[in-house]
């Protein structure tokens, strides 16, 4: 079965712009979580969506937002980009609860 | 707050050696889940194992084995007879059940280099 698909794989944006990243979960999975990975901070939890509702949110500013659609696909938006937002953004899908999460290949965002 | 510590930043061994990756965690939850993931250069995190806090049985899967010791809050991962394809960054992660907004709390990762 198809894995988690993230698009685009690479993005280059300018400071102050906004960006939208997309994640298609594994079929049947209703939970989608987003993580930011940087060399300095490592992997950090952004938020989780389940059945179109945000269930959990990490310690990130309001510039980071997301949503989930009825088909469980999710998007993540970052507004007013800063240089420090440059990172690998990973999406994970699962059946929810504390079941194993399966990750996509990520979107590499570079802010210049 | 939850915390996962992987003290080994990088380990380099020669192929066929056994290697153990350490993971120590902190949580106030009585029920929690522990995970190991592998991240090859392609970037995707590959799920390896999930363990709940009530199951302290060690697990073996092929060349991989995991040692969960609640008394020392450790969940170590051993690769037996390592192979070059095992080279990757390995992450230990924790998921609590006490509420809050933690998602998966990851350690900083251990970069494992298997030399031919």
GROMACS .gro file of C-alpha atoms in nm, chain B residues 15-71:
model
   57
  127UNK     CA    1   3.092  -0.430   0.947
  128UNK     CA    2   2.988  -0.747   1.132
  129UNK     CA    3   3.048  -0.594   1.473
  130UNK     CA    4   2.762  -0.574   1.719
  131UNK     CA    5   2.656  -0.227   1.825
  132UNK     CA    6   2.422  -0.096   2.094
  133UNK     CA    7   2.247   0.239   2.078
  134UNK     CA    8   2.147   0.380   2.414
  135UNK     CA    9   1.823   0.558   2.498
  136UNK     CA   10   1.723   0.698   2.835
  137UNK     CA   11   1.387   0.864   2.888
  138UNK     CA   12   1.205   1.073   3.146
  139UNK     CA   13   0.831   1.093   3.193
  140UNK     CA   14   0.584   1.130   3.477
  141UNK     CA   15   0.323   0.923   3.298
  142UNK     CA   16   0.262   0.570   3.421
  143UNK     CA   17   0.148   0.465   3.076
  144UNK     CA   18   0.367   0.561   2.787
  145UNK     CA   19   0.502   0.430   2.460
  146UNK     CA   20   0.856   0.405   2.332
  147UNK     CA   21   0.965   0.394   1.971
  148UNK     CA   22   1.274   0.357   1.759
  149UNK     CA   23   1.302   0.506   1.413
  150UNK     CA   24   1.574   0.490   1.149
  151UNK     CA   25   1.648   0.785   0.923
  152UNK     CA   26   1.854   0.702   0.615
  153UNK     CA   27   2.003   0.982   0.403
  154UNK     CA   28   1.680   1.003   0.202
  155UNK     CA   29   1.523   1.170   0.506
  156UNK     CA   30   1.223   0.950   0.569
  157UNK     CA   31   1.187   0.818   0.922
  158UNK     CA   32   1.141   0.442   0.912
  159UNK     CA   33   0.947   0.285   1.198
  160UNK     CA   34   1.133   0.002   1.373
  161UNK     CA   35   0.950  -0.078   1.696
  162UNK     CA   36   0.684   0.039   1.942
  163UNK     CA   37   0.673  -0.066   2.305
  164UNK     CA   38   0.426   0.018   2.581
  165UNK     CA   39   0.534   0.078   2.937
  166UNK     CA   40   0.370  -0.237   3.067
  167UNK     CA   41   0.554  -0.470   2.836
  168UNK     CA   42   0.910  -0.514   2.951
  169UNK     CA   43   0.978  -0.820   2.743
  170UNK     CA   44   1.281  -0.785   2.525
  171UNK     CA   45   1.216  -0.816   2.156
  172UNK     CA   46   1.420  -0.959   1.875
  173UNK     CA   47   1.358  -0.907   1.507
  174UNK     CA   48   1.624  -1.060   1.289
  175UNK     CA   49   1.951  -0.883   1.364
  176UNK     CA   50   1.774  -0.619   1.572
  177UNK     CA   51   1.694  -0.650   1.941
  178UNK     CA   52   1.559  -0.413   2.203
  179UNK     CA   53   1.615  -0.412   2.577
  180UNK     CA   54   1.352  -0.224   2.777
  181UNK     CA   55   1.436  -0.169   3.143
  182UNK     CA   56   1.184   0.036   3.335
  183UNK     CA   57   1.401   0.039   3.647
   0.00000   0.00000   0.00000
